[in-house]
Every structure is written in structure tokens, then in C-alpha cells.
Short mmCIF file of C-alpha atoms in Angstrom, two decimals:
data_model
loop_
_atom_site.label_atom_id
_atom_site.label_comp_id
_atom_site.label_asym_id
_atom_site.label_seq_id
_atom_site.Cartn_x
_atom_site.Cartn_y
_atom_site.Cartn_z
CA MET A 1192 -21.23 -7.65 24.06
CA SER A 1193 -17.48 -7.55 23.40
CA GLN A 1194 -15.80 -10.52 21.73
CA GLN A 1195 -12.50 -12.30 22.31
CA VAL A 1196 -10.54 -13.23 19.17
CA LYS A 1197 -6.97 -14.04 18.18
CA GLY A 1198 -4.68 -11.33 16.79
CA VAL A 1199 -0.99 -10.70 16.00
CA ILE A 1200 0.62 -8.39 18.55
CA ALA A 1201 3.95 -6.55 18.46
CA ARG A 1202 4.82 -5.84 22.09
CA GLY A 1203 8.18 -4.12 21.69
CA LYS A 1204 10.68 -2.79 19.17
CA GLY A 1205 12.21 -5.62 17.18
CA GLU A 1206 10.55 -8.34 19.26
CA PRO A 1207 9.04 -11.32 17.44
CA VAL A 1208 5.29 -10.93 17.03
CA GLN A 1209 2.92 -13.15 18.99
CA VAL A 1210 -0.61 -14.43 18.50
CA GLU A 1211 -2.62 -13.35 21.53
CA THR A 1212 -6.23 -13.05 22.61
CA ILE A 1213 -7.66 -9.56 22.10
CA VAL A 1214 -10.95 -7.98 23.05
CA VAL A 1215 -13.05 -6.39 20.29
CA PRO A 1216 -15.87 -4.16 21.60
CA ASP A 1217 -19.27 -3.86 20.03
CA PRO A 1218 -19.36 -1.10 17.41
CA GLY A 1219 -20.28 2.35 18.65
CA PRO A 1220 -21.72 5.19 16.57
CA GLY A 1221 -20.06 5.33 13.17
CA GLU A 1222 -18.14 2.07 13.73
CA ALA A 1223 -18.21 -1.45 12.30
CA VAL A 1224 -16.92 -4.86 13.34
CA VAL A 1225 -15.50 -6.79 10.39
CA LYS A 1226 -14.84 -10.51 10.25
CA VAL A 1227 -11.49 -10.59 8.47
CA GLN A 1228 -11.13 -13.14 5.67
CA ALA A 1229 -7.65 -12.28 4.39
CA CYS A 1230 -4.86 -9.82 5.23
CA GLY A 1231 -1.61 -9.23 3.35
CA VAL A 1232 1.77 -9.00 5.07
CA CYS A 1233 2.98 -5.50 4.17
CA HIS A 1234 6.32 -3.77 4.81
CA THR A 1235 4.44 -1.20 6.85
CA ASP A 1236 3.59 -3.86 9.43
CA LEU A 1237 7.29 -4.66 9.72
CA HIS A 1238 8.01 -0.94 10.14
CA TYR A 1239 5.56 -0.90 13.05
CA ARG A 1240 7.27 -3.90 14.67
CA GLU A 1241 10.67 -2.24 14.26
CA GLY A 1242 9.46 1.03 15.82
CA GLY A 1243 9.83 2.85 12.52
CA ILE A 1244 6.35 4.43 12.64
CA ASN A 1245 6.04 5.37 16.32
CA ASP A 1246 6.52 3.78 19.72
CA ASP A 1247 2.88 3.29 20.72
CA PHE A 1248 3.36 -0.37 21.60
CA PRO A 1249 1.67 -2.80 21.79
CA PHE A 1250 0.51 -2.81 18.19
CA LEU A 1251 -2.22 -4.92 16.64
CA LEU A 1252 -0.65 -5.45 13.22
CA GLY A 1253 -2.25 -5.92 9.80
CA HIS A 1254 -4.08 -3.46 7.57
CA GLU A 1255 -4.18 -4.77 3.98
CA ALA A 1256 -7.40 -6.72 4.33
CA ALA A 1257 -10.81 -7.81 3.11
CA GLY A 1258 -13.69 -9.33 5.01
CA VAL A 1259 -17.39 -9.27 5.80
CA VAL A 1260 -19.13 -6.69 7.96
CA GLU A 1261 -20.50 -8.45 11.03
CA SER A 1262 -22.20 -5.56 12.85
CA VAL A 1263 -22.46 -1.78 12.69
CA GLY A 1264 -23.10 0.99 15.20
CA ASP A 1265 -25.65 3.77 15.22
CA GLY A 1266 -25.71 6.13 12.27
CA VAL A 1267 -23.92 3.84 9.85
CA THR A 1268 -25.52 3.86 6.41
CA GLU A 1269 -22.69 3.18 3.94
CA VAL A 1270 -22.32 -0.51 4.83
CA ALA A 1271 -24.50 -3.18 6.46
CA PRO A 1272 -23.96 -6.59 8.04
CA GLY A 1273 -23.13 -9.15 5.35
CA ASP A 1274 -21.37 -6.71 3.01
CA PHE A 1275 -18.04 -7.84 1.55
CA VAL A 1276 -15.58 -4.97 2.06
CA ILE A 1277 -11.99 -3.95 1.55
CA LEU A 1278 -10.58 -2.10 4.54
CA ASN A 1279 -8.91 1.24 3.87
CA TRP A 1280 -6.99 3.78 5.91
CA ARG A 1281 -8.47 6.83 4.18
CA ALA A 1282 -11.93 7.28 5.72
CA VAL A 1283 -12.63 10.76 4.41
CA CYS A 1284 -14.26 13.31 6.68
CA GLY A 1285 -16.17 15.32 4.06
CA GLN A 1286 -15.64 18.52 6.01
CA CYS A 1287 -11.95 19.50 5.87
CA ARG A 1288 -10.61 22.12 3.47
CA SER A 1289 -9.49 19.44 0.98
CA CYS A 1290 -12.84 17.62 0.97
CA ARG A 1291 -14.71 20.91 0.56
CA ARG A 1292 -12.55 21.76 -2.46
CA GLY A 1293 -13.60 18.52 -4.13
CA ARG A 1294 -10.33 16.71 -3.37
CA PRO A 1295 -11.37 14.05 -0.86
CA GLN A 1296 -8.46 11.83 -1.93
CA TYR A 1297 -6.25 14.29 0.00
CA CYS A 1298 -8.52 14.46 3.08
CA PHE A 1299 -6.63 16.01 5.98
CA ALA A 1300 -8.88 14.58 8.71
CA THR A 1301 -9.30 10.88 8.00
CA HIS A 1302 -10.63 8.99 10.99
CA ASN A 1303 -10.54 5.63 12.75
CA ALA A 1304 -12.70 3.84 15.32
CA LYS A 1305 -12.94 5.76 18.58
CA GLN A 1306 -13.11 2.77 20.89
CA PRO A 1307 -9.88 0.84 21.56
CA MET A 1308 -9.38 -2.86 21.12
CA THR A 1309 -7.46 -4.26 24.08
CA LEU A 1310 -5.50 -7.16 25.48
CA LEU A 1311 -7.26 -9.33 28.06
CA ASP A 1312 -5.79 -7.24 30.89
CA GLY A 1313 -7.31 -4.08 29.44
CA THR A 1314 -4.13 -2.74 27.82
CA PRO A 1315 -5.24 -0.67 24.81
CA LEU A 1316 -3.85 -1.70 21.44
CA SER A 1317 -2.62 0.58 18.66
CA PRO A 1318 -4.06 -0.86 15.43
CA ALA A 1319 -1.73 -0.56 12.42
CA LEU A 1320 -2.95 2.32 10.25
CA GLY A 1321 -6.08 2.41 12.37
CA ILE A 1322 -7.14 -1.05 11.17
CA GLY A 1323 -5.42 -3.96 12.96
CA ALA A 1324 -6.47 -6.79 10.64
CA PHE A 1325 -4.11 -9.61 11.62
CA ALA A 1326 -7.06 -10.65 13.72
CA GLU A 1327 -10.11 -12.82 13.30
CA LYS A 1328 -12.26 -9.70 13.77
CA THR A 1329 -11.44 -6.01 13.99
CA LEU A 1330 -13.18 -2.76 14.90
CA VAL A 1331 -12.90 0.11 12.41
CA ALA A 1332 -14.65 3.32 11.46
CA ALA A 1333 -17.44 2.48 9.03
CA GLY A 1334 -15.82 4.83 6.51
CA GLN A 1335 -12.83 2.48 6.45
CA CYS A 1336 -15.05 -0.19 4.86
CA THR A 1337 -15.42 -0.05 1.08
CA LYS A 1338 -18.09 -2.36 -0.31
CA VAL A 1339 -17.06 -4.32 -3.41
CA ASP A 1340 -18.33 -7.27 -5.45
CA PRO A 1341 -18.26 -10.38 -3.22
CA ALA A 1342 -17.27 -12.55 -6.17
CA ALA A 1343 -13.68 -11.36 -5.71
CA SER A 1344 -11.13 -13.51 -3.91
CA PRO A 1345 -10.55 -12.01 -0.43
CA ALA A 1346 -6.81 -12.74 -0.65
CA ALA A 1347 -6.50 -10.73 -3.86
CA ALA A 1348 -9.04 -8.01 -3.06
CA GLY A 1349 -7.47 -7.14 0.27
CA LEU A 1350 -4.21 -6.16 -1.42
CA LEU A 1351 -5.95 -3.08 -2.80
CA GLY A 1352 -6.13 -1.92 0.81
CA CYS A 1353 -2.50 -0.81 0.71
CA GLY A 1354 0.42 -1.98 -1.44
CA VAL A 1355 -1.20 -2.68 -4.79
CA MET A 1356 -3.27 0.50 -4.59
CA ALA A 1357 -0.18 2.51 -3.64
CA GLY A 1358 1.76 1.36 -6.69
CA LEU A 1359 -1.08 1.29 -9.18
CA GLY A 1360 -2.29 4.71 -8.02
CA ALA A 1361 1.22 6.15 -8.25
CA ALA A 1362 1.06 5.50 -11.99
CA VAL A 1363 -2.60 6.18 -12.74
CA ASN A 1364 -3.53 8.89 -10.22
CA THR A 1365 -0.32 10.67 -9.22
CA GLY A 1366 1.79 10.20 -12.33
CA ASN A 1367 -1.15 10.66 -14.71
CA VAL A 1368 0.38 8.13 -17.08
CA GLY A 1369 -1.30 8.44 -20.46
CA ARG A 1370 -1.59 6.46 -23.67
CA GLY A 1371 1.71 6.24 -25.49
CA ASP A 1372 3.82 7.45 -22.55
CA SER A 1373 7.16 5.99 -21.58
CA VAL A 1374 7.39 4.95 -17.93
CA ALA A 1375 10.27 3.72 -15.78
CA VAL A 1376 9.71 2.05 -12.41
CA ILE A 1377 12.70 1.87 -10.07
CA GLY A 1378 12.25 -0.87 -7.49
CA CYS A 1379 10.07 -3.84 -8.40
CA GLY A 1380 8.77 -5.26 -5.17
CA GLY A 1381 5.04 -5.44 -4.57
CA VAL A 1382 4.46 -1.69 -4.86
CA GLY A 1383 6.77 -1.20 -7.84
CA ASN A 1384 5.27 -4.08 -9.77
CA ALA A 1385 1.82 -2.70 -9.03
CA ALA A 1386 3.05 0.54 -10.62
CA VAL A 1387 4.12 -1.49 -13.66
CA MET A 1388 0.62 -2.95 -13.83
CA GLY A 1389 -0.90 0.52 -13.43
CA ALA A 1390 1.21 1.94 -16.25
CA ARG A 1391 0.08 -0.89 -18.51
CA LEU A 1392 -3.54 -0.30 -17.52
CA ALA A 1393 -3.17 3.39 -18.39
CA GLY A 1394 -1.87 2.58 -21.88
CA ALA A 1395 1.83 3.33 -21.57
CA ALA A 1396 3.74 2.33 -24.71
CA LYS A 1397 7.05 1.59 -23.02
CA ILE A 1398 7.41 0.37 -19.42
CA ILE A 1399 10.95 -0.04 -18.13
CA ALA A 1400 11.35 -2.04 -14.90
CA VAL A 1401 14.53 -1.42 -12.88
CA ASP A 1402 15.79 -3.55 -10.00
CA ILE A 1403 18.86 -5.43 -8.79
CA ASP A 1404 16.98 -8.74 -8.47
CA ASP A 1405 16.33 -10.69 -11.67
CA ARG A 1406 13.42 -12.53 -10.00
CA LYS A 1407 11.57 -9.27 -9.50
CA LEU A 1408 12.36 -8.18 -13.05
CA ALA A 1409 10.92 -11.43 -14.39
CA THR A 1410 7.73 -10.75 -12.46
CA ALA A 1411 7.63 -7.21 -13.87
CA LEU A 1412 7.71 -8.64 -17.39
CA ARG A 1413 4.75 -10.87 -16.59
CA LEU A 1414 2.82 -7.89 -15.23
CA GLY A 1415 3.36 -5.62 -18.22
CA ALA A 1416 6.93 -4.33 -18.40
CA THR A 1417 8.30 -4.09 -21.93
CA HIS A 1418 11.96 -3.77 -20.90
CA THR A 1419 14.03 -4.54 -17.81
CA VAL A 1420 17.24 -3.08 -16.40
CA ASN A 1421 19.33 -4.78 -13.74
CA SER A 1422 20.91 -1.74 -12.11
CA LYS A 1423 23.55 -3.88 -10.46
CA ALA A 1424 24.90 -4.72 -13.91
CA GLU A 1425 24.40 -1.39 -15.73
CA ASP A 1426 23.79 2.27 -15.01
CA ALA A 1427 20.05 2.73 -14.58
CA VAL A 1428 19.93 6.32 -15.82
CA GLU A 1429 21.91 5.61 -18.98
CA ALA A 1430 19.90 2.46 -19.67
CA ILE A 1431 16.56 4.28 -19.34
CA ARG A 1432 17.79 7.08 -21.60
CA ALA A 1433 19.03 4.58 -24.19
CA LEU A 1434 15.61 2.94 -24.24
CA THR A 1435 13.85 6.29 -24.72
CA GLY A 1436 15.78 7.77 -27.62
CA GLY A 1437 18.28 9.45 -25.31
CA ASN A 1438 15.57 11.60 -23.71
CA GLY A 1439 14.50 9.87 -20.54
CA ALA A 1440 11.06 8.58 -19.58
CA ASP A 1441 7.91 10.70 -19.44
CA VAL A 1442 7.16 9.38 -15.95
CA VAL A 1443 9.63 7.79 -13.54
CA ILE A 1444 8.23 6.11 -10.43
CA GLU A 1445 10.61 5.59 -7.52
CA ALA A 1446 9.38 2.66 -5.40
CA VAL A 1447 12.40 2.16 -3.14
CA GLY A 1448 12.47 5.24 -0.93
CA ARG A 1449 16.19 6.01 -0.91
CA PRO A 1450 18.08 9.19 -1.92
CA GLU A 1451 20.24 7.28 -4.41
CA THR A 1452 17.32 5.83 -6.31
CA TYR A 1453 15.42 9.13 -6.17
CA GLN A 1454 18.40 10.82 -7.85
CA GLN A 1455 18.32 8.12 -10.51
CA ALA A 1456 14.63 8.81 -11.06
CA PHE A 1457 15.26 12.55 -11.27
CA TYR A 1458 17.92 12.24 -13.96
CA ALA A 1459 16.18 9.42 -15.84
CA ARG A 1460 13.10 11.53 -16.68
CA ASP A 1461 12.65 13.52 -19.84
CA LEU A 1462 12.70 17.31 -19.82
CA ALA A 1463 9.38 18.41 -18.31
CA GLY A 1464 8.84 14.81 -17.21
CA THR A 1465 7.39 13.67 -13.90
CA VAL A 1466 9.02 11.94 -10.95
CA VAL A 1467 6.72 10.15 -8.50
CA LEU A 1468 8.04 9.07 -5.11
CA VAL A 1469 6.04 6.16 -3.69
CA GLY A 1470 8.85 4.38 -1.84
CA VAL A 1471 8.83 5.19 1.87
CA PRO A 1472 12.03 6.85 3.20
CA THR A 1473 13.19 6.76 6.81
CA PRO A 1474 13.27 9.97 8.89
CA GLU A 1475 17.05 10.45 8.76
CA MET A 1476 17.32 10.36 4.95
CA LYS A 1477 18.30 13.57 3.15
CA LEU A 1478 18.17 14.47 -0.54
CA GLU A 1479 20.63 16.79 -2.23
CA LEU A 1480 20.07 17.99 -5.81
CA PRO A 1481 21.55 20.98 -7.63
CA LEU A 1482 18.80 23.59 -7.53
CA LEU A 1483 19.70 24.67 -11.07
CA ASP A 1484 18.90 21.15 -12.28
CA VAL A 1485 15.53 21.26 -10.54
CA PHE A 1486 14.82 24.59 -12.22
CA GLY A 1487 16.28 23.74 -15.61
CA ARG A 1488 14.52 20.43 -16.17
CA GLY A 1489 10.99 21.67 -15.48
CA GLY A 1490 8.27 19.12 -15.09
CA ALA A 1491 6.97 17.88 -11.75
CA LEU A 1492 8.33 16.20 -8.64
CA LYS A 1493 5.49 14.47 -6.79
CA SER A 1494 5.00 12.18 -3.84
CA SER A 1495 2.22 9.60 -3.86
CA TRP A 1496 0.50 8.77 -0.59
CA TYR A 1497 -1.73 5.70 -0.84
CA GLY A 1498 -1.65 6.12 -4.61
CA ASP A 1499 -3.71 9.32 -4.24
CA CYS A 1500 -6.68 6.99 -4.16
CA LEU A 1501 -10.27 7.58 -3.17
CA PRO A 1502 -11.36 4.13 -1.94
CA SER A 1503 -15.05 4.64 -2.67
CA ARG A 1504 -14.18 5.48 -6.29
CA ASP A 1505 -11.17 3.27 -6.98
CA PHE A 1506 -11.73 -0.02 -5.14
CA PRO A 1507 -15.04 -1.04 -6.80
CA MET A 1508 -13.72 -0.07 -10.23
CA LEU A 1509 -10.51 -2.06 -9.80
CA ILE A 1510 -12.37 -5.10 -8.47
CA ASP A 1511 -14.61 -4.95 -11.55
CA LEU A 1512 -11.49 -4.98 -13.75
CA TYR A 1513 -10.15 -7.93 -11.74
CA LEU A 1514 -13.36 -9.88 -12.25
CA GLN A 1515 -13.17 -9.11 -15.99
CA ASP A 1516 -9.64 -10.63 -16.08
CA ARG A 1517 -8.19 -7.24 -16.95
CA LEU A 1518 -6.27 -6.74 -13.68
CA ASP A 1519 -4.31 -9.71 -12.36
CA LEU A 1520 -4.42 -9.16 -8.61
CA ASP A 1521 -3.90 -12.90 -8.05
CA ALA A 1522 -0.36 -12.50 -9.38
CA PHE A 1523 0.60 -10.63 -6.22
CA VAL A 1524 -0.44 -13.45 -3.88
CA SER A 1525 2.80 -15.42 -3.56
CA GLU A 1526 1.54 -17.63 -0.74
CA THR A 1527 -1.28 -17.98 1.76
CA ILE A 1528 -0.39 -18.53 5.40
CA ALA A 1529 -1.95 -18.96 8.83
CA LEU A 1530 -2.13 -16.27 11.50
CA ASP A 1531 0.75 -17.77 13.46
CA GLN A 1532 3.12 -17.59 10.47
CA VAL A 1533 3.39 -13.80 10.19
CA GLU A 1534 6.85 -13.65 11.79
CA GLU A 1535 8.23 -16.10 9.23
CA ALA A 1536 6.52 -14.14 6.47
CA PHE A 1537 8.38 -10.99 7.56
CA ALA A 1538 11.67 -12.83 6.97
CA ARG A 1539 10.64 -14.00 3.50
CA MET A 1540 9.46 -10.50 2.60
CA HIS A 1541 12.70 -8.94 3.82
CA GLY A 1542 14.66 -11.38 1.68
CA GLY A 1543 12.67 -10.49 -1.44
CA ASP A 1544 11.30 -14.00 -1.77
CA VAL A 1545 7.63 -13.00 -2.12
CA LEU A 1546 5.47 -10.22 -3.48
CA ARG A 1547 2.87 -10.84 -0.79
CA SER A 1548 2.25 -13.44 1.86
CA VAL A 1549 -1.45 -13.34 2.73
CA VAL A 1550 -2.98 -14.52 5.98
CA VAL A 1551 -6.19 -16.37 5.20
CA PHE A 1552 -8.73 -17.06 7.94
#
């Protein structure tokens, strides 16, 4: 029998979100209903509210979440009722050309629940990233549930579902940061500071955090940065080069998503170095670089989508590190809030006042 629960709905572009009653159907084949315990307030949710993703309103927001599986549909074997899970938006298909080549982290046919959740009047909802976790319960594809150690704090664990994994993976998976490398991270919000943490985890010798906000730079130092650069006060490229013997960093991670900061990343890397774009640009942005510079500097220009993660591989391992006090996920939880405080949390996030506000149920 379907259930009625409370969820955060964005009804129109730029309109304040509202807590409304939604209908969650029983899980069908390959689906699971998850009782959400915590869900982070991510920039992507704000992009949905602003119409920056698509215009399939109304949206059920929230996607960076952890909870307990309540029920599963036919054919589900990977999780069972009672399992503590992190929700992910990369439920790999196992059959596409990428999966068959042994690269499931790039799956081209990830999937979501087939049944819609709805408003009380039957209006179908578009769940953010196929999850919709600003809700007491949500319906997802079972492959979107990754079982992890239940000893982990839901508020911290859920952050691996998007932002922390995106930044950490940009360093570890996409950038292939190695022991002794020099790394620069441009933009030190939640994703950028997760990249700082990832670079430290990978054994980087020098980690240079770049931002225009001294509060974010102070956080970067706590999470593993060895040097900071306030790019409002000094030229970021010259500062990174000065800190790396005039050469530039081995890996530069751009976590802003703007052409100006991407150009900084490009020129702040060493010859044959790597640039990783993890910041999300808007559709109208254009990048112009001299093609001779692209050719002459060698190396690699990469984009990192979801930190090139494979949830079934990465989430349990990272939770184990967290429980061993080797990965401080709690540092990203700036505040815990109630479901009806998401709109206010958007304002604090936009002002750079928090790394993450987390809705706790």
C-alpha cells in the first residue's frame, strides 16, 4: 500500500520551496523504499529550484542522503529491509558498452525507480537526480542503495552521496593524485575542500588551497591544505607557481566552474600536469584558450563527474576510513536542520556561510 509522507517541493522556477504531503508507492521490481535519516543541502538542489537543470517541475528535492531500507520489490538481492545505505545517483546497468569494458564508473545507462512519486492530487514529481530525499521516505532503484557500516553517522555518511564524493574523487580517482605530488585546489566550498581532503588521503606532499574567502581557506587548512592563497589579494597562478619552484602544480582541481578559474587552473599546472574540472558550469559559459598552449603544455585536461566514483567500491571503503578516524566527514556538517528549514539553508549556502546544512529526520 502506498504511503503519505512529508517532502520538500519546488513548484516553479525561483519560487520558495514548500513542505508538502507526497505519495510514495510500494516498491516494484528492482525498487526499494528507503526511510531517510539525513540529507545534505547541495548546490544541485538549488540549481533544480532555479530551473538550471531542466524545467520538469514540480521537483522533489534532495539527493545527498543516507537511511534505512524499509522494503524492496521483486528481484532485489543487493539490499534488504533494515540495511543502512547511502543513496547514489549512479546505479550501474552492467550491460552498456562502458560496463562491459570493465569501466562501470562511467556507466552510460544508469537507472532510477520506474514508478513516480506524486503529490496528493496525482501530479507526478521529478526527484532530484532520481532520488528525492528531502522526504521522510523515498522510492529509488535498488541499485541506488549502497550498503555501508551502520555505525556511521547518517548526517556524515550521506554527504558521500554527492558533494564530498565529487571532490574527493576528483583528486583520488580523476586526478590520480599520488604520493609526493603537488596539488592546487581552486574554490574551497564543500566540493573543493573535499578535494583537499582527497589529496591529503592520496599522499600529496603540497596542497595549495585557493579561494577569495578566508573562512573557506581556514577550513581547507584544517582538512589538509599545506598552503593557502587568497586570490582576491594576489594572483593565483603566480602564487601557485611560486609555491612549486616556479613550475606549477602536478594536479590542479578547479571546483568553481567558471571560465576564469579554469584558465587559472590551466596555467597553474606544471608541464605535462593535469587539470581536473569538477566545478559545474552553466550552459552559456564558453572557454577560450590558445590551441598552441594546449598542445605545448602536454598533460591532461579532465572533467570529473561524481568524482568518477563507483559507489559499491568507494562508499564502503570511505566509511571504513571514517570509522577509523582517518577521514573527517563530520567536518563537513556545519549544521543540522529540520525539513522545513531548507529554504533558509539555501540562503546560508549561497552566502558561503556553511559547508553543508544537513536535514536530519
